[in-house]
Amino acid sequence: MSQYFEVHPDNPQPRLLKQAAQILHGGGVVAIPTDSSYALVCHLDDKAAAEALRRIRGVDDKHHLTLLCRDLSELASYARVDNRQYRLLKLGTPGPFTFILEATKEVPRRLSHPSRRTIGLRVPDHAVTQALLEQMGQPLIATTLIAPGEHEPMNDPHEIRERFQKLLQAVVDAGACPMQPTTVVDLTGAEPTLVRQGRGEPQVLGLAVESE
């Protein structure tokens, strides 16, 4: 049975987030709100928790997991970033963008793409996510909470609890989130490539969007 923490979306109670952080430090998988949708998160250094997160989500090791970071200074430990990439990152953070970058040796191999050594990184613009990252003192492994076999992300914490209470160790409820995943931009090539259009507006990064 998963624990359930109801927190204020703008001023989350530190006591409750501290309990959620303890569950994550203990190897738990937790559903949390973000600025795009709810996400599944676990501890950066816990191999078993990362495998459990993939099983719950129904994805294999070729699916990019994302590192949620507090800010760009934290991100630099886990990705190789040149000046051109950094300018784009500054434009899109914090916000609903996931950037694919070349992973550094700090990133456990199991978290990066098996053939490319790349990692998805993002800095969320959500008070609860930021406060939980502050409690953790390090990034979290994350993936958009999309139920296996479905295509839309989940944004109702009560439904998440009902559906996953035997699989998750906790749900952090800050009310409904948007129901769009992040916009994914690959920065590993000569030019930025839009991989997935989501909540973030590519024009913010100076990327053209093809009209249908």
PDB file of N, CA, C and O in Angstrom, residues 55-130:
ATOM      1  N   ARG A  55       9.757  -1.274 -14.908  1.00  0.00           N
ATOM      2  CA  ARG A  55       8.702  -2.304 -14.936  1.00  0.00           C
ATOM      3  C   ARG A  55       7.321  -1.676 -14.782  1.00  0.00           C
ATOM      4  O   ARG A  55       6.383  -2.031 -15.500  1.00  0.00           O
ATOM      5  N   ILE A  56       7.187  -0.738 -13.845  1.00  0.00           N
ATOM      6  CA  ILE A  56       5.895  -0.082 -13.612  1.00  0.00           C
ATOM      7  C   ILE A  56       5.449   0.667 -14.873  1.00  0.00           C
ATOM      8  O   ILE A  56       4.286   0.632 -15.258  1.00  0.00           O
ATOM      9  N   ARG A  57       6.406   1.312 -15.514  1.00  0.00           N
ATOM     10  CA  ARG A  57       6.122   2.112 -16.713  1.00  0.00           C
ATOM     11  C   ARG A  57       5.957   1.235 -17.954  1.00  0.00           C
ATOM     12  O   ARG A  57       5.366   1.641 -18.952  1.00  0.00           O
ATOM     13  N   GLY A  58       6.514   0.005 -17.889  1.00  0.00           N
ATOM     14  CA  GLY A  58       6.406  -0.904 -19.021  1.00  0.00           C
ATOM     15  C   GLY A  58       7.339  -0.557 -20.163  1.00  0.00           C
ATOM     16  O   GLY A  58       6.967  -0.665 -21.336  1.00  0.00           O
ATOM     17  N   VAL A  59       8.592  -0.149 -19.838  1.00  0.00           N
ATOM     18  CA  VAL A  59       9.567   0.205 -20.877  1.00  0.00           C
ATOM     19  C   VAL A  59      10.858  -0.583 -20.671  1.00  0.00           C
ATOM     20  O   VAL A  59      11.160  -1.038 -19.568  1.00  0.00           O
ATOM     21  N   ASP A  60      11.647  -0.729 -21.770  1.00  0.00           N
ATOM     22  CA  ASP A  60      12.905  -1.470 -21.667  1.00  0.00           C
ATOM     23  C   ASP A  60      14.079  -0.507 -21.510  1.00  0.00           C
ATOM     24  O   ASP A  60      13.897   0.702 -21.357  1.00  0.00           O
ATOM     25  N   ASP A  61      15.309  -1.065 -21.585  1.00  0.00           N
ATOM     26  CA  ASP A  61      16.487  -0.231 -21.312  1.00  0.00           C
ATOM     27  C   ASP A  61      16.818   0.729 -22.455  1.00  0.00           C
ATOM     28  O   ASP A  61      17.716   1.561 -22.327  1.00  0.00           O
ATOM     29  N   LYS A  62      16.103   0.629 -23.586  1.00  0.00           N
ATOM     30  CA  LYS A  62      16.331   1.589 -24.672  1.00  0.00           C
ATOM     31  C   LYS A  62      15.511   2.862 -24.473  1.00  0.00           C
ATOM     32  O   LYS A  62      15.704   3.848 -25.178  1.00  0.00           O
ATOM     33  N   HIS A  63      14.591   2.828 -23.516  1.00  0.00           N
ATOM     34  CA  HIS A  63      13.784   4.019 -23.240  1.00  0.00           C
ATOM     35  C   HIS A  63      14.603   4.985 -22.390  1.00  0.00           C
ATOM     36  O   HIS A  63      15.118   4.625 -21.340  1.00  0.00           O
ATOM     37  N   HIS A  64      14.725   6.222 -22.872  1.00  0.00           N
ATOM     38  CA  HIS A  64      15.486   7.218 -22.132  1.00  0.00           C
ATOM     39  C   HIS A  64      14.817   7.531 -20.800  1.00  0.00           C
ATOM     40  O   HIS A  64      13.655   7.942 -20.764  1.00  0.00           O
ATOM     41  N   LEU A  65      15.520   7.331 -19.724  1.00  0.00           N
ATOM     42  CA  LEU A  65      15.085   7.897 -18.446  1.00  0.00           C
ATOM     43  C   LEU A  65      15.671   9.301 -18.358  1.00  0.00           C
ATOM     44  O   LEU A  65      16.669   9.622 -19.005  1.00  0.00           O
ATOM     45  N   THR A  66      15.047  10.142 -17.548  1.00  0.00           N
ATOM     46  CA  THR A  66      15.452  11.544 -17.445  1.00  0.00           C
ATOM     47  C   THR A  66      15.998  11.818 -16.047  1.00  0.00           C
ATOM     48  O   THR A  66      15.528  11.251 -15.072  1.00  0.00           O
ATOM     49  N   LEU A  67      16.993  12.685 -15.976  1.00  0.00           N
ATOM     50  CA  LEU A  67      17.448  13.185 -14.676  1.00  0.00           C
ATOM     51  C   LEU A  67      16.773  14.521 -14.417  1.00  0.00           C
ATOM     52  O   LEU A  67      16.910  15.454 -15.214  1.00  0.00           O
ATOM     53  N   LEU A  68      16.020  14.592 -13.308  1.00  0.00           N
ATOM     54  CA  LEU A  68      15.445  15.869 -12.877  1.00  0.00           C
ATOM     55  C   LEU A  68      16.491  16.590 -12.039  1.00  0.00           C
ATOM     56  O   LEU A  68      16.948  16.070 -11.020  1.00  0.00           O
ATOM     57  N   CYS A  69      16.865  17.801 -12.457  1.00  0.00           N
ATOM     58  CA  CYS A  69      17.879  18.579 -11.743  1.00  0.00           C
ATOM     59  C   CYS A  69      17.269  19.861 -11.191  1.00  0.00           C
ATOM     60  O   CYS A  69      16.282  20.365 -11.722  1.00  0.00           O
ATOM     61  N   ARG A  70      17.873  20.391 -10.139  1.00  0.00           N
ATOM     62  CA  ARG A  70      17.378  21.641  -9.554  1.00  0.00           C
ATOM     63  C   ARG A  70      17.686  22.833 -10.448  1.00  0.00           C
ATOM     64  O   ARG A  70      16.908  23.755 -10.554  1.00  0.00           O
ATOM     65  N   ASP A  71      18.875  22.808 -11.059  1.00  0.00           N
ATOM     66  CA  ASP A  71      19.283  23.952 -11.885  1.00  0.00           C
ATOM     67  C   ASP A  71      20.391  23.504 -12.842  1.00  0.00           C
ATOM     68  O   ASP A  71      20.809  22.354 -12.839  1.00  0.00           O
ATOM     69  N   LEU A  72      20.859  24.442 -13.646  1.00  0.00           N
ATOM     70  CA  LEU A  72      21.855  24.100 -14.662  1.00  0.00           C
ATOM     71  C   LEU A  72      23.216  23.766 -14.055  1.00  0.00           C
ATOM     72  O   LEU A  72      23.981  23.001 -14.644  1.00  0.00           O
ATOM     73  N   SER A  73      23.544  24.304 -12.892  1.00  0.00           N
ATOM     74  CA  SER A  73      24.839  23.983 -12.285  1.00  0.00           C
ATOM     75  C   SER A  73      24.890  22.502 -11.908  1.00  0.00           C
ATOM     76  O   SER A  73      25.930  21.855 -12.019  1.00  0.00           O
ATOM     77  N   GLU A  74      23.762  21.955 -11.486  1.00  0.00           N
ATOM     78  CA  GLU A  74      23.699  20.532 -11.138  1.00  0.00           C
ATOM     79  C   GLU A  74      23.794  19.670 -12.397  1.00  0.00           C
ATOM     80  O   GLU A  74      24.451  18.637 -12.418  1.00  0.00           O
ATOM     81  N   LEU A  75      23.148  20.140 -13.436  1.00  0.00           N
ATOM     82  CA  LEU A  75      23.120  19.414 -14.706  1.00  0.00           C
ATOM     83  C   LEU A  75      24.524  19.190 -15.266  1.00  0.00           C
ATOM     84  O   LEU A  75      24.816  18.147 -15.850  1.00  0.00           O
ATOM     85  N   ALA A  76      25.428  20.139 -15.039  1.00  0.00           N
ATOM     86  CA  ALA A  76      26.765  20.076 -15.630  1.00  0.00           C
ATOM     87  C   ALA A  76      27.573  18.868 -15.148  1.00  0.00           C
ATOM     88  O   ALA A  76      28.513  18.442 -15.826  1.00  0.00           O
ATOM     89  N   SER A  77      27.218  18.305 -14.002  1.00  0.00           N
ATOM     90  CA  SER A  77      27.930  17.123 -13.502  1.00  0.00           C
ATOM     91  C   SER A  77      27.596  15.872 -14.303  1.00  0.00           C
ATOM     92  O   SER A  77      28.342  14.897 -14.273  1.00  0.00           O
ATOM     93  N   TYR A  78      26.472  15.891 -14.996  1.00  0.00           N
ATOM     94  CA  TYR A  78      25.971  14.669 -15.624  1.00  0.00           C
ATOM     95  C   TYR A  78      25.968  14.717 -17.150  1.00  0.00           C
ATOM     96  O   TYR A  78      25.720  13.694 -17.787  1.00  0.00           O
ATOM     97  N   ALA A  79      26.213  15.871 -17.735  1.00  0.00           N
ATOM     98  CA  ALA A  79      26.205  15.988 -19.192  1.00  0.00           C
ATOM     99  C   ALA A  79      27.337  16.883 -19.667  1.00  0.00           C
ATOM    100  O   ALA A  79      27.727  17.830 -18.978  1.00  0.00           O
ATOM    101  N   ARG A  80      27.856  16.556 -20.853  1.00  0.00           N
ATOM    102  CA  ARG A  80      28.857  17.417 -21.483  1.00  0.00           C
ATOM    103  C   ARG A  80      28.121  18.504 -22.277  1.00  0.00           C
ATOM    104  O   ARG A  80      27.318  18.189 -23.152  1.00  0.00           O
ATOM    105  N   VAL A  81      28.401  19.739 -21.941  1.00  0.00           N
ATOM    106  CA  VAL A  81      27.651  20.851 -22.531  1.00  0.00           C
ATOM    107  C   VAL A  81      28.625  21.902 -23.060  1.00  0.00           C
ATOM    108  O   VAL A  81      29.499  22.371 -22.317  1.00  0.00           O
ATOM    109  N   ASP A  82      28.479  22.260 -24.342  1.00  0.00           N
ATOM    110  CA  ASP A  82      29.304  23.339 -24.879  1.00  0.00           C
ATOM    111  C   ASP A  82      28.530  24.663 -24.788  1.00  0.00           C
ATOM    112  O   ASP A  82      27.383  24.697 -24.333  1.00  0.00           O
ATOM    113  N   ASN A  83      29.163  25.750 -25.230  1.00  0.00           N
ATOM    114  CA  ASN A  83      28.545  27.073 -25.081  1.00  0.00           C
ATOM    115  C   ASN A  83      27.236  27.190 -25.855  1.00  0.00           C
ATOM    116  O   ASN A  83      26.258  27.788 -25.380  1.00  0.00           O
ATOM    117  N   ARG A  84      27.189  26.606 -27.049  1.00  0.00           N
ATOM    118  CA  ARG A  84      25.970  26.672 -27.864  1.00  0.00           C
ATOM    119  C   ARG A  84      24.816  25.945 -27.168  1.00  0.00           C
ATOM    120  O   ARG A  84      23.702  26.460 -27.079  1.00  0.00           O
ATOM    121  N   GLN A  85      25.113  24.751 -26.656  1.00  0.00           N
ATOM    122  CA  GLN A  85      24.082  23.986 -25.944  1.00  0.00           C
ATOM    123  C   GLN A  85      23.636  24.716 -24.683  1.00  0.00           C
ATOM    124  O   GLN A  85      22.442  24.753 -24.369  1.00  0.00           O
ATOM    125  N   TYR A  86      24.601  25.308 -23.988  1.00  0.00           N
ATOM    126  CA  TYR A  86      24.271  25.983 -22.727  1.00  0.00           C
ATOM    127  C   TYR A  86      23.322  27.160 -22.959  1.00  0.00           C
ATOM    128  O   TYR A  86      22.400  27.392 -22.182  1.00  0.00           O
ATOM    129  N   ARG A  87      23.520  27.887 -24.054  1.00  0.00           N
ATOM    130  CA  ARG A  87      22.624  29.004 -24.359  1.00  0.00           C
ATOM    131  C   ARG A  87      21.187  28.508 -24.551  1.00  0.00           C
ATOM    132  O   ARG A  87      20.231  29.136 -24.071  1.00  0.00           O
ATOM    133  N   LEU A  88      21.019  27.376 -25.240  1.00  0.00           N
ATOM    134  CA  LEU A  88      19.689  26.809 -25.439  1.00  0.00           C
ATOM    135  C   LEU A  88      19.092  26.315 -24.118  1.00  0.00           C
ATOM    136  O   LEU A  88      17.912  26.507 -23.845  1.00  0.00           O
ATOM    137  N   LEU A  89      19.932  25.696 -23.295  1.00  0.00           N
ATOM    138  CA  LEU A  89      19.462  25.209 -21.989  1.00  0.00           C
ATOM    139  C   LEU A  89      18.956  26.368 -21.132  1.00  0.00           C
ATOM    140  O   LEU A  89      17.935  26.244 -20.452  1.00  0.00           O
ATOM    141  N   LYS A  90      19.670  27.485 -21.180  1.00  0.00           N
ATOM    142  CA  LYS A  90      19.244  28.651 -20.395  1.00  0.00           C
ATOM    143  C   LYS A  90      17.886  29.164 -20.853  1.00  0.00           C
ATOM    144  O   LYS A  90      17.077  29.623 -20.045  1.00  0.00           O
ATOM    145  N   LEU A  91      17.630  29.072 -22.167  1.00  0.00           N
ATOM    146  CA  LEU A  91      16.345  29.541 -22.695  1.00  0.00           C
ATOM    147  C   LEU A  91      15.190  28.640 -22.243  1.00  0.00           C
ATOM    148  O   LEU A  91      14.067  29.110 -22.083  1.00  0.00           O
ATOM    149  N   GLY A  92      15.457  27.345 -22.065  1.00  0.00           N
ATOM    150  CA  GLY A  92      14.378  26.393 -21.799  1.00  0.00           C
ATOM    151  C   GLY A  92      14.278  25.905 -20.363  1.00  0.00           C
ATOM    152  O   GLY A  92      13.492  24.998 -20.076  1.00  0.00           O
ATOM    153  N   THR A  93      15.083  26.483 -19.463  1.00  0.00           N
ATOM    154  CA  THR A  93      15.024  26.027 -18.065  1.00  0.00           C
ATOM    155  C   THR A  93      14.847  27.214 -17.118  1.00  0.00           C
ATOM    156  O   THR A  93      15.375  28.298 -17.372  1.00  0.00           O
ATOM    157  N   PRO A  94      14.114  27.014 -16.001  1.00  0.00           N
ATOM    158  CA  PRO A  94      13.296  25.820 -15.769  1.00  0.00           C
ATOM    159  C   PRO A  94      12.074  25.829 -16.677  1.00  0.00           C
ATOM    160  O   PRO A  94      11.589  26.894 -17.060  1.00  0.00           O
ATOM    161  N   GLY A  95      11.587  24.643 -17.021  1.00  0.00           N
ATOM    162  CA  GLY A  95      10.428  24.570 -17.892  1.00  0.00           C
ATOM    163  C   GLY A  95      10.176  23.162 -18.392  1.00  0.00           C
ATOM    164  O   GLY A  95      10.947  22.247 -18.098  1.00  0.00           O
ATOM    165  N   PRO A  96       9.106  22.977 -19.175  1.00  0.00           N
ATOM    166  CA  PRO A  96       8.689  21.637 -19.600  1.00  0.00           C
ATOM    167  C   PRO A  96       9.451  21.121 -20.822  1.00  0.00           C
ATOM    168  O   PRO A  96       8.862  20.724 -21.824  1.00  0.00           O
ATOM    169  N   PHE A  97      10.781  21.172 -20.745  1.00  0.00           N
ATOM    170  CA  PHE A  97      11.630  20.643 -21.817  1.00  0.00           C
ATOM    171  C   PHE A  97      12.525  19.540 -21.256  1.00  0.00           C
ATOM    172  O   PHE A  97      13.030  19.647 -20.135  1.00  0.00           O
ATOM    173  N   THR A  98      12.729  18.494 -22.048  1.00  0.00           N
ATOM    174  CA  THR A  98      13.746  17.490 -21.756  1.00  0.00           C
ATOM    175  C   THR A  98      14.805  17.599 -22.838  1.00  0.00           C
ATOM    176  O   THR A  98      14.486  17.587 -24.031  1.00  0.00           O
ATOM    177  N   PHE A  99      16.068  17.723 -22.428  1.00  0.00           N
ATOM    178  CA  PHE A  99      17.171  17.855 -23.378  1.00  0.00           C
ATOM    179  C   PHE A  99      17.997  16.575 -23.376  1.00  0.00           C
ATOM    180  O   PHE A  99      18.387  16.085 -22.317  1.00  0.00           O
ATOM    181  N   ILE A 100      18.246  16.047 -24.573  1.00  0.00           N
ATOM    182  CA  ILE A 100      19.104  14.866 -24.703  1.00  0.00           C
ATOM    183  C   ILE A 100      20.525  15.349 -24.948  1.00  0.00           C
ATOM    184  O   ILE A 100      20.787  16.103 -25.894  1.00  0.00           O
ATOM    185  N   LEU A 101      21.412  14.927 -24.055  1.00  0.00           N
ATOM    186  CA  LEU A 101      22.802  15.383 -24.082  1.00  0.00           C
ATOM    187  C   LEU A 101      23.735  14.189 -23.919  1.00  0.00           C
ATOM    188  O   LEU A 101      23.323  13.108 -23.493  1.00  0.00           O
ATOM    189  N   GLU A 102      25.007  14.412 -24.238  1.00  0.00           N
ATOM    190  CA  GLU A 102      26.008  13.362 -24.046  1.00  0.00           C
ATOM    191  C   GLU A 102      26.274  13.203 -22.553  1.00  0.00           C
ATOM    192  O   GLU A 102      26.560  14.175 -21.840  1.00  0.00           O
ATOM    193  N   ALA A 103      26.172  11.963 -22.067  1.00  0.00           N
ATOM    194  CA  ALA A 103      26.332  11.707 -20.637  1.00  0.00           C
ATOM    195  C   ALA A 103      27.805  11.711 -20.239  1.00  0.00           C
ATOM    196  O   ALA A 103      28.678  11.299 -21.003  1.00  0.00           O
ATOM    197  N   THR A 104      28.079  12.188 -19.014  1.00  0.00           N
ATOM    198  CA  THR A 104      29.432  12.102 -18.461  1.00  0.00           C
ATOM    199  C   THR A 104      29.591  10.756 -17.754  1.00  0.00           C
ATOM    200  O   THR A 104      28.647   9.982 -17.615  1.00  0.00           O
ATOM    201  N   LYS A 105      30.799  10.513 -17.263  1.00  0.00           N
ATOM    202  CA  LYS A 105      31.055   9.252 -16.540  1.00  0.00           C
ATOM    203  C   LYS A 105      30.331   9.213 -15.198  1.00  0.00           C
ATOM    204  O   LYS A 105      30.241   8.155 -14.566  1.00  0.00           O
ATOM    205  N   GLU A 106      29.821  10.373 -14.743  1.00  0.00           N
ATOM    206  CA  GLU A 106      29.082  10.414 -13.481  1.00  0.00           C
ATOM    207  C   GLU A 106      27.742   9.681 -13.585  1.00  0.00           C
ATOM    208  O   GLU A 106      27.167   9.286 -12.579  1.00  0.00           O
ATOM    209  N   VAL A 107      27.245   9.531 -14.808  1.00  0.00           N
ATOM    210  CA  VAL A 107      25.935   8.906 -15.005  1.00  0.00           C
ATOM    211  C   VAL A 107      26.113   7.393 -15.045  1.00  0.00           C
ATOM    212  O   VAL A 107      26.876   6.884 -15.871  1.00  0.00           O
ATOM    213  N   PRO A 108      25.432   6.655 -14.165  1.00  0.00           N
ATOM    214  CA  PRO A 108      25.524   5.192 -14.213  1.00  0.00           C
ATOM    215  C   PRO A 108      25.139   4.688 -15.607  1.00  0.00           C
ATOM    216  O   PRO A 108      24.185   5.171 -16.210  1.00  0.00           O
ATOM    217  N   ARG A 109      25.891   3.717 -16.126  1.00  0.00           N
ATOM    218  CA  ARG A 109      25.675   3.237 -17.491  1.00  0.00           C
ATOM    219  C   ARG A 109      24.250   2.747 -17.703  1.00  0.00           C
ATOM    220  O   ARG A 109      23.681   2.870 -18.788  1.00  0.00           O
ATOM    221  N   ARG A 110      23.649   2.189 -16.659  1.00  0.00           N
ATOM    222  CA  ARG A 110      22.285   1.658 -16.812  1.00  0.00           C
ATOM    223  C   ARG A 110      21.262   2.760 -17.100  1.00  0.00           C
ATOM    224  O   ARG A 110      20.158   2.474 -17.539  1.00  0.00           O
ATOM    225  N   LEU A 111      21.612   4.013 -16.826  1.00  0.00           N
ATOM    226  CA  LEU A 111      20.665   5.106 -17.026  1.00  0.00           C
ATOM    227  C   LEU A 111      20.776   5.740 -18.398  1.00  0.00           C
ATOM    228  O   LEU A 111      19.834   6.371 -18.867  1.00  0.00           O
ATOM    229  N   SER A 112      21.934   5.609 -19.041  1.00  0.00           N
ATOM    230  CA  SER A 112      22.100   6.239 -20.346  1.00  0.00           C
ATOM    231  C   SER A 112      21.641   5.275 -21.435  1.00  0.00           C
ATOM    232  O   SER A 112      21.477   4.077 -21.210  1.00  0.00           O
ATOM    233  N   HIS A 113      21.438   5.819 -22.624  1.00  0.00           N
ATOM    234  CA  HIS A 113      21.011   4.990 -23.751  1.00  0.00           C
ATOM    235  C   HIS A 113      22.097   3.940 -24.011  1.00  0.00           C
ATOM    236  O   HIS A 113      23.279   4.269 -24.082  1.00  0.00           O
ATOM    237  N   PRO A 114      21.738   2.644 -24.158  1.00  0.00           N
ATOM    238  CA  PRO A 114      22.738   1.579 -24.217  1.00  0.00           C
ATOM    239  C   PRO A 114      23.729   1.699 -25.370  1.00  0.00           C
ATOM    240  O   PRO A 114      24.876   1.275 -25.249  1.00  0.00           O
ATOM    241  N   SER A 115      23.327   2.281 -26.494  1.00  0.00           N
ATOM    242  CA  SER A 115      24.248   2.356 -27.624  1.00  0.00           C
ATOM    243  C   SER A 115      24.837   3.747 -27.832  1.00  0.00           C
ATOM    244  O   SER A 115      25.847   3.909 -28.503  1.00  0.00           O
ATOM    245  N   ARG A 116      24.210   4.775 -27.248  1.00  0.00           N
ATOM    246  CA  ARG A 116      24.629   6.148 -27.571  1.00  0.00           C
ATOM    247  C   ARG A 116      25.307   6.890 -26.426  1.00  0.00           C
ATOM    248  O   ARG A 116      25.918   7.923 -26.625  1.00  0.00           O
ATOM    249  N   ARG A 117      25.215   6.407 -25.203  1.00  0.00           N
ATOM    250  CA  ARG A 117      25.742   7.127 -24.028  1.00  0.00           C
ATOM    251  C   ARG A 117      25.173   8.536 -23.939  1.00  0.00           C
ATOM    252  O   ARG A 117      25.892   9.532 -23.766  1.00  0.00           O
ATOM    253  N   THR A 118      23.867   8.648 -24.137  1.00  0.00           N
ATOM    254  CA  THR A 118      23.183   9.926 -23.982  1.00  0.00           C
ATOM    255  C   THR A 118      22.210   9.826 -22.817  1.00  0.00           C
ATOM    256  O   THR A 118      21.820   8.736 -22.393  1.00  0.00           O
ATOM    257  N   ILE A 119      21.809  10.986 -22.310  1.00  0.00           N
ATOM    258  CA  ILE A 119      20.904  11.035 -21.160  1.00  0.00           C
ATOM    259  C   ILE A 119      19.923  12.193 -21.360  1.00  0.00           C
ATOM    260  O   ILE A 119      20.289  13.213 -21.954  1.00  0.00           O
ATOM    261  N   GLY A 120      18.712  11.994 -20.915  1.00  0.00           N
ATOM    262  CA  GLY A 120      17.731  13.076 -20.919  1.00  0.00           C
ATOM    263  C   GLY A 120      17.838  13.866 -19.619  1.00  0.00           C
ATOM    264  O   GLY A 120      17.888  13.280 -18.541  1.00  0.00           O
ATOM    265  N   LEU A 121      17.893  15.176 -19.713  1.00  0.00           N
ATOM    266  CA  LEU A 121      18.002  16.018 -18.522  1.00  0.00           C
ATOM    267  C   LEU A 121      16.965  17.127 -18.570  1.00  0.00           C
ATOM    268  O   LEU A 121      16.671  17.668 -19.639  1.00  0.00           O
ATOM    269  N   ARG A 122      16.425  17.463 -17.389  1.00  0.00           N
ATOM    270  CA  ARG A 122      15.498  18.594 -17.368  1.00  0.00           C
ATOM    271  C   ARG A 122      15.475  19.271 -16.010  1.00  0.00           C
ATOM    272  O   ARG A 122      15.822  18.667 -14.991  1.00  0.00           O
ATOM    273  N   VAL A 123      15.122  20.551 -16.031  1.00  0.00           N
ATOM    274  CA  VAL A 123      14.978  21.360 -14.818  1.00  0.00           C
ATOM    275  C   VAL A 123      13.503  21.765 -14.733  1.00  0.00           C
ATOM    276  O   VAL A 123      13.059  22.626 -15.500  1.00  0.00           O
ATOM    277  N   PRO A 124      12.725  21.133 -13.860  1.00  0.00           N
ATOM    278  CA  PRO A 124      11.277  21.397 -13.830  1.00  0.00           C
ATOM    279  C   PRO A 124      10.936  22.736 -13.186  1.00  0.00           C
ATOM    280  O   PRO A 124      11.636  23.209 -12.288  1.00  0.00           O
ATOM    281  N   ASP A 125       9.859  23.327 -13.664  1.00  0.00           N
ATOM    282  CA  ASP A 125       9.364  24.595 -13.116  1.00  0.00           C
ATOM    283  C   ASP A 125       8.097  24.300 -12.304  1.00  0.00           C
ATOM    284  O   ASP A 125       6.984  24.611 -12.716  1.00  0.00           O
ATOM    285  N   HIS A 126       8.289  23.641 -11.165  1.00  0.00           N
ATOM    286  CA  HIS A 126       7.157  23.285 -10.291  1.00  0.00           C
ATOM    287  C   HIS A 126       7.654  23.340  -8.851  1.00  0.00           C
ATOM    288  O   HIS A 126       8.676  22.727  -8.516  1.00  0.00           O
ATOM    289  N   ALA A 127       6.944  24.065  -8.013  1.00  0.00           N
ATOM    290  CA  ALA A 127       7.410  24.298  -6.637  1.00  0.00           C
ATOM    291  C   ALA A 127       7.600  22.995  -5.862  1.00  0.00           C
ATOM    292  O   ALA A 127       8.566  22.851  -5.100  1.00  0.00           O
ATOM    293  N   VAL A 128       6.695  22.033  -6.050  1.00  0.00           N
ATOM    294  CA  VAL A 128       6.780  20.772  -5.299  1.00  0.00           C
ATOM    295  C   VAL A 128       7.990  19.957  -5.765  1.00  0.00           C
ATOM    296  O   VAL A 128       8.761  19.436  -4.953  1.00  0.00           O
ATOM    297  N   THR A 129       8.164  19.862  -7.086  1.00  0.00           N
ATOM    298  CA  THR A 129       9.310  19.107  -7.617  1.00  0.00           C
ATOM    299  C   THR A 129      10.620  19.726  -7.137  1.00  0.00           C
ATOM    300  O   THR A 129      11.537  19.016  -6.712  1.00  0.00           O
ATOM    301  N   GLN A 130      10.707  21.047  -7.204  1.00  0.00           N
ATOM    302  CA  GLN A 130      11.931  21.727  -6.783  1.00  0.00           C
ATOM    303  C   GLN A 130      12.203  21.525  -5.290  1.00  0.00           C
ATOM    304  O   GLN A 130      13.337  21.292  -4.881  1.00  0.00           O
TER     305      GLN A 130
END
